[in-house]
GROMACS .gro file of C-alpha atoms in nm:
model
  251
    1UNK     CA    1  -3.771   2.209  -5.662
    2UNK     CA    2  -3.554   1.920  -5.525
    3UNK     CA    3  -3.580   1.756  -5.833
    4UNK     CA    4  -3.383   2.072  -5.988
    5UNK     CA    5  -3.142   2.106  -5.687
    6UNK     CA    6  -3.037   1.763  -5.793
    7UNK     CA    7  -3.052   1.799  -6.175
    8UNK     CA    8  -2.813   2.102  -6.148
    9UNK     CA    9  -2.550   1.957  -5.897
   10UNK     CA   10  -2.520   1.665  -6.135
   11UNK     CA   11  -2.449   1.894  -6.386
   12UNK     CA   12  -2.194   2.116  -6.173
   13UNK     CA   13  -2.015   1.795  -6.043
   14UNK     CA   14  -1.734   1.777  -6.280
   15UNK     CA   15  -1.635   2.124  -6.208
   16UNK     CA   16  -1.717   2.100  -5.865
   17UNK     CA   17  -1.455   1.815  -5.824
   18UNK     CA   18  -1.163   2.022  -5.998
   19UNK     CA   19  -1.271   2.278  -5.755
   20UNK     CA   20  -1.305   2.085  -5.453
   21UNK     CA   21  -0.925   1.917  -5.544
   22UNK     CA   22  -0.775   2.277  -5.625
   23UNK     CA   23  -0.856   2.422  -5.281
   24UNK     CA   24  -0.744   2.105  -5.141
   25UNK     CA   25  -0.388   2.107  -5.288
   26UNK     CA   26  -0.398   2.553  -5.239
   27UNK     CA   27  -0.517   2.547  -4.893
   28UNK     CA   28  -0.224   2.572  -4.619
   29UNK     CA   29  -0.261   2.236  -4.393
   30UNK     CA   30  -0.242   2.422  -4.016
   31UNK     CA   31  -0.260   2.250  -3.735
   32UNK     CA   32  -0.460   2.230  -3.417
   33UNK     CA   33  -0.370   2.459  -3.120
   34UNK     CA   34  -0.036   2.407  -2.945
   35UNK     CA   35  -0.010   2.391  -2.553
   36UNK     CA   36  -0.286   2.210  -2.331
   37UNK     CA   37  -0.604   2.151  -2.423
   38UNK     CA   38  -0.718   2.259  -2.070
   39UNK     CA   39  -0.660   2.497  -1.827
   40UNK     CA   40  -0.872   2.760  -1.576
   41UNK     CA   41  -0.867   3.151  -1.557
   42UNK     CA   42  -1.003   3.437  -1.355
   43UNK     CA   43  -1.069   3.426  -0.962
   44UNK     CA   44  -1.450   3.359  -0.784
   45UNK     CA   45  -1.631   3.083  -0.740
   46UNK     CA   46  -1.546   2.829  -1.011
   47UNK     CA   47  -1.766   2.744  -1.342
   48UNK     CA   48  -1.677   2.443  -1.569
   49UNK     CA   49  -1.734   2.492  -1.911
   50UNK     CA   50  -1.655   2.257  -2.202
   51UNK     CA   51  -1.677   2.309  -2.588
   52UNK     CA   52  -1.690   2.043  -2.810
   53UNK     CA   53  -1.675   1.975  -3.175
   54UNK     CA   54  -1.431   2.008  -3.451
   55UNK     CA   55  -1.130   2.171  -3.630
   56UNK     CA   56  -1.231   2.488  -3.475
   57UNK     CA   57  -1.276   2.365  -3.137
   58UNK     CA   58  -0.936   2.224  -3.204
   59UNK     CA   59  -0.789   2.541  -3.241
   60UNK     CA   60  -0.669   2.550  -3.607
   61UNK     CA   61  -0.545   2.911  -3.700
   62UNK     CA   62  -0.464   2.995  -3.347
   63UNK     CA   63  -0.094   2.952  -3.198
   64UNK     CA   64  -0.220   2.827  -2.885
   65UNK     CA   65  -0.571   2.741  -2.741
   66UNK     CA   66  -0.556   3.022  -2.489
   67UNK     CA   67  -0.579   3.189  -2.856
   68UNK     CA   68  -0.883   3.003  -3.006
   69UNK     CA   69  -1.223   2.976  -2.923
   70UNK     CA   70  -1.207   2.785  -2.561
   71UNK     CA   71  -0.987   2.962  -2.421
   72UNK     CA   72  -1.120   3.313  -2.532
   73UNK     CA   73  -1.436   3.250  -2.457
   74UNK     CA   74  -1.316   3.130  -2.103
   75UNK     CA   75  -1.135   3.470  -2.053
   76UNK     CA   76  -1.445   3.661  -2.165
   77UNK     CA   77  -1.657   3.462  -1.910
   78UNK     CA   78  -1.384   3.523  -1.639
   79UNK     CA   79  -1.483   3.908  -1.685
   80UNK     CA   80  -1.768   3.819  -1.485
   81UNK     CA   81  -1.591   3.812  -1.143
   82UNK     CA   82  -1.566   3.387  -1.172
   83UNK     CA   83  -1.316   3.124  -1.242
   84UNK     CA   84  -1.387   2.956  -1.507
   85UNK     CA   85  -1.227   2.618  -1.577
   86UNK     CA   86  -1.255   2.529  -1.968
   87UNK     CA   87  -1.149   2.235  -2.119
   88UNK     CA   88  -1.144   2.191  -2.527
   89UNK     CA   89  -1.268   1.870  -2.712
   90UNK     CA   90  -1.238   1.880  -3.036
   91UNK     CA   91  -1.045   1.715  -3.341
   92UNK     CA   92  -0.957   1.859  -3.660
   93UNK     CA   93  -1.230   1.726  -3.968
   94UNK     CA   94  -1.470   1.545  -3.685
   95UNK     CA   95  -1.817   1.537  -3.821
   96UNK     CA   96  -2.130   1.485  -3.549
   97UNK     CA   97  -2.076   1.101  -3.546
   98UNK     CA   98  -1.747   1.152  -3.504
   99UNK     CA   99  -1.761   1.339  -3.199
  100UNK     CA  100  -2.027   1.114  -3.111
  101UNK     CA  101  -1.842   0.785  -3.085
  102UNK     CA  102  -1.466   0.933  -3.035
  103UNK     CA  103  -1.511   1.265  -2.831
  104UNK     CA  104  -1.782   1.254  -2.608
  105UNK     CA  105  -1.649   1.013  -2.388
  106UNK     CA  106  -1.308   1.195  -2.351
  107UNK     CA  107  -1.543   1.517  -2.192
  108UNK     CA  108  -1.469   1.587  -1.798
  109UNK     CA  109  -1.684   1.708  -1.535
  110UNK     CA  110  -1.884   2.057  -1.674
  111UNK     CA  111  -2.143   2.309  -1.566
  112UNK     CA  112  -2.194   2.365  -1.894
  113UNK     CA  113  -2.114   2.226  -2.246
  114UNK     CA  114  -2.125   2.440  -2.623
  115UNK     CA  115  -2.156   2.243  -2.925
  116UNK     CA  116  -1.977   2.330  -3.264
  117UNK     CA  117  -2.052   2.157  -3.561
  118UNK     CA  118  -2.155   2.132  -3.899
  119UNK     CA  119  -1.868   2.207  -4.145
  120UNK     CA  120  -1.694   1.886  -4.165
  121UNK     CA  121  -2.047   1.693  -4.203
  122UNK     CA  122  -2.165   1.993  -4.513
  123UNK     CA  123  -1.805   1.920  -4.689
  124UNK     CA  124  -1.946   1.529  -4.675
  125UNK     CA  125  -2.298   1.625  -4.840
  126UNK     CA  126  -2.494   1.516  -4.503
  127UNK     CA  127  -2.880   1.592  -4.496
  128UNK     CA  128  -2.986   1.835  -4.247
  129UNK     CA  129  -3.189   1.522  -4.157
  130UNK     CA  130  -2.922   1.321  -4.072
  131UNK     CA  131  -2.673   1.604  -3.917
  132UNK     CA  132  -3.049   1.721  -3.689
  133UNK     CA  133  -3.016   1.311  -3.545
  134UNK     CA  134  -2.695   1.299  -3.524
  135UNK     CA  135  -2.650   1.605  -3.325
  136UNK     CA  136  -2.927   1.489  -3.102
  137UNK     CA  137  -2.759   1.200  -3.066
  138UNK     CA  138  -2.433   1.422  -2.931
  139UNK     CA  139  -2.630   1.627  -2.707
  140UNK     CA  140  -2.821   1.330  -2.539
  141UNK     CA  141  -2.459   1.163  -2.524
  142UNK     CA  142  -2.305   1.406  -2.370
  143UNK     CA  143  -2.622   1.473  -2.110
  144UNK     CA  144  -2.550   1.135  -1.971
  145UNK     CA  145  -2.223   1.132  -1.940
  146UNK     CA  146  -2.209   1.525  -1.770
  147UNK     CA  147  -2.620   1.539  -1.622
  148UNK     CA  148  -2.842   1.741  -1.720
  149UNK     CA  149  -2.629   2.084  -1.814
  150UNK     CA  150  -2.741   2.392  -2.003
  151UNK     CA  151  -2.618   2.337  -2.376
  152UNK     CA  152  -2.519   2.540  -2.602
  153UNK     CA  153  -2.542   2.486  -2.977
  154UNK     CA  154  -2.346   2.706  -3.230
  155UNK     CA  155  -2.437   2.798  -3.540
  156UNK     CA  156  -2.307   2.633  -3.864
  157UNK     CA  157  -2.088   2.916  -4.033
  158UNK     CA  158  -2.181   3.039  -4.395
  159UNK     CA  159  -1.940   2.809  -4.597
  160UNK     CA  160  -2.111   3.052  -4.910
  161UNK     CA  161  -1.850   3.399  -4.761
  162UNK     CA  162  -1.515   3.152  -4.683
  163UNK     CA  163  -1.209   3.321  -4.876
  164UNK     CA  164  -1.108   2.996  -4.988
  165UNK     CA  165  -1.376   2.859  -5.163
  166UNK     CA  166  -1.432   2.991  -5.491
  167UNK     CA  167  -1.749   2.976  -5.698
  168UNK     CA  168  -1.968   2.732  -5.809
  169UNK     CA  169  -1.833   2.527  -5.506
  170UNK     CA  170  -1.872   2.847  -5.253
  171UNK     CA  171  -2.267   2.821  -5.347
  172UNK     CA  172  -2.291   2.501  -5.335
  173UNK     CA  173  -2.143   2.492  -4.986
  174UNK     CA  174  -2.310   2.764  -4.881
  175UNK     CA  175  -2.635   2.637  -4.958
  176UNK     CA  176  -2.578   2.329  -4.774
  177UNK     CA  177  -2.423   2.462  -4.451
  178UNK     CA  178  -2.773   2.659  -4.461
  179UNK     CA  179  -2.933   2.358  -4.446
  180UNK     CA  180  -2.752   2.224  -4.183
  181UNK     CA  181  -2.758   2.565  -3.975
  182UNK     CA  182  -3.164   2.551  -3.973
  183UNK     CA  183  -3.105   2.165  -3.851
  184UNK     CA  184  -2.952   2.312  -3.574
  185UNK     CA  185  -3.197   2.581  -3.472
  186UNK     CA  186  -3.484   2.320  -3.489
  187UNK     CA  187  -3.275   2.122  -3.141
  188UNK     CA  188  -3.330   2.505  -2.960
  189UNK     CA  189  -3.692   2.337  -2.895
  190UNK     CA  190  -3.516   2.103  -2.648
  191UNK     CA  191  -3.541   2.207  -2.302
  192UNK     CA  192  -3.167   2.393  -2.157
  193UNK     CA  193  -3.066   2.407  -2.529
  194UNK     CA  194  -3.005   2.736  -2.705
  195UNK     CA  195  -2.861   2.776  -3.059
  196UNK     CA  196  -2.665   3.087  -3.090
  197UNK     CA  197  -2.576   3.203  -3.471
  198UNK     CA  198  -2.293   3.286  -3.674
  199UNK     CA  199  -2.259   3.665  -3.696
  200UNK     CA  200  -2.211   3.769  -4.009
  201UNK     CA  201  -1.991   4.035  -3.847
  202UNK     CA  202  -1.788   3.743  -3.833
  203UNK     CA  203  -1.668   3.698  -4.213
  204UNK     CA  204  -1.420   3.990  -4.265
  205UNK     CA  205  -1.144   3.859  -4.432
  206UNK     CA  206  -0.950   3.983  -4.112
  207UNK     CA  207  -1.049   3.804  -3.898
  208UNK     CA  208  -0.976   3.457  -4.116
  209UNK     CA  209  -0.643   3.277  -4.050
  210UNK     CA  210  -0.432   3.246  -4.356
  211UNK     CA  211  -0.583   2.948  -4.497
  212UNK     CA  212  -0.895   3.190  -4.529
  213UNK     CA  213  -1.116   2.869  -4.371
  214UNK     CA  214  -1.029   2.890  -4.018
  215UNK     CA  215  -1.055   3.214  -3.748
  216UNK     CA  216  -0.733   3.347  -3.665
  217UNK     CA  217  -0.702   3.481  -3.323
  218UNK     CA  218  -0.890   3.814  -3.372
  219UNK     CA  219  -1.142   3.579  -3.540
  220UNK     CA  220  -1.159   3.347  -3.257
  221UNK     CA  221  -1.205   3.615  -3.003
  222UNK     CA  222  -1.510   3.813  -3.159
  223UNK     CA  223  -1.662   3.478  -3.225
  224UNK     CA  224  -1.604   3.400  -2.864
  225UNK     CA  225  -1.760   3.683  -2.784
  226UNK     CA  226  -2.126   3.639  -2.952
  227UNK     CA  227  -2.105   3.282  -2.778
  228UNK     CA  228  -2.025   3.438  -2.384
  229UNK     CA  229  -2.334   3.700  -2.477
  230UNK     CA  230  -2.573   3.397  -2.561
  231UNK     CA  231  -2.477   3.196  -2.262
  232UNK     CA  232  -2.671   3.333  -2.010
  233UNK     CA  233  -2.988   3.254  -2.242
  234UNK     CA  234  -2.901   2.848  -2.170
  235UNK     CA  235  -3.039   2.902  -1.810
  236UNK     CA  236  -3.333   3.079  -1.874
  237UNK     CA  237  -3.446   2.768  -2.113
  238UNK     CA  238  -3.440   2.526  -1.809
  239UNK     CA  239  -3.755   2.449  -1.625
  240UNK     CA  240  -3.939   2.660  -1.380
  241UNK     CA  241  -3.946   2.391  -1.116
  242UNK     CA  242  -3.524   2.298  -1.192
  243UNK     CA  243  -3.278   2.370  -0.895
  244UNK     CA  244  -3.055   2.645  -0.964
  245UNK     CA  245  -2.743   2.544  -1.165
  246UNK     CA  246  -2.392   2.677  -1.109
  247UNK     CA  247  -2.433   2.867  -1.477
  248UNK     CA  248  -2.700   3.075  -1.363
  249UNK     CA  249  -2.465   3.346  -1.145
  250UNK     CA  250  -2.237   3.389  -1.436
  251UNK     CA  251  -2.436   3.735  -1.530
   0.00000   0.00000   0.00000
């Protein structure tokens, strides 16, 4: 079956490639979030919560990141009666050992940390082999630098449903952000780490920014959302015989 994977992606790779350099040259460039990177919201007793990863995290297709994913998800949490302090690390076409070597050791004090990865590292044609270490690696990285917090690990999104990719290249895509999105689940084994997945609710074409590869705000928000209702499943993961952690008074 591999064996045919591989005979019929050498035989799509021509077309592939005009694809691939088509969306490219189509695609609008946007750019990451405007305004700090940073910030707190809400009143109560405080909860530090960082997300890390890439273009996404970096707030593409959102004016500022009060707009994207951080910041949303921080206001969502802040519902709770608590101040949540969020910071964003991310950076615009990071793959896992990027944000290994580069971004890990730019993350501040946190109570709690989400992961998102995946899309930059299944538009390189990584194995779910080496995307499964290397975000290991990350999550052990980032353990020693912040202690031993609750983690969070996002599902890779369906590259196969983007507006912007058209077909063969949408399957082919698709099939390997699949790939990489059951590499992902396999880490929820780890003790404190949950993997949360991409709603499909997720995909209408709505809720895309208008490069149709990026959320827009709207898209940001609801995605937000599924994230702040699988948090609360971080803390349950942790040992019986673990100390309470700050997280575990969010709900």
């Amino acid at each position: 079956m591999a064996f045919l994977r591989l005979f019929v992606l050498v035989l799509l790779a021509p077309v592939l490639v005009v694809q691939a350099v088509r969306v490219r040259r189509a695609t609008p460039r946007l750019p990451g979030a405007a305004g700090p990177a940073k910030g707190a919201v809400g009143a109560g007793h405080p909860l530090r919560i960082a997300v890390l990863g890439e273009s996404t995290v970096d707030g593409v297709g959102a004016p500022t990141h009060a707009e994207a994913l951080t910041g949303q998800l921080a206001g969502l949490l802040a519902e709770a009666g608590r101040e949540v302090r969020w910071q964003a690390v991310g950076r615009t076409g990071a793959t896992a050992r990027n944000v290994l070597h580069e971004l890990v050791p730019r993350l501040q004090p946190a109570d709690v940390l989400v992961v998102v990865l995946g899309v930059n590292d299944t538009l390189a044609l990584h194995s779910a082999a080496r995307f499964r270490r290397e975000l290991l690696e990350v999550v052990v990285a980032a353990r020693r630098r912040l202690g031993d917090v609750p983690v969070m690990l996002a599902g890779v999104p369906p590259l196969g449903s983007f507006p912007a990719l058209p077909r063969p290249l949408q399957d082919v895509l698709g099939a390997r952000a699949s790939a990489l999105d059951r590499a992902v689940r396999a880490l929820d084994r780890l003790p404190a780490v949950t993997y949360t997945p991409f709603a499909e609710d997720l995909l209408s074409p709505e809720l895309f920014a208008v490069d149709g590869f990026h959320p827009g705000p709207a898209g940001y928000r609801e995605w937000a959302r599924v994230l702040a209702e699988g948090l609360p499943a971080v803390t349950v993961r942790r040992h019986s015989g673990d100390p309470p952690h700050p997280f575990d008074q969010v709900v």
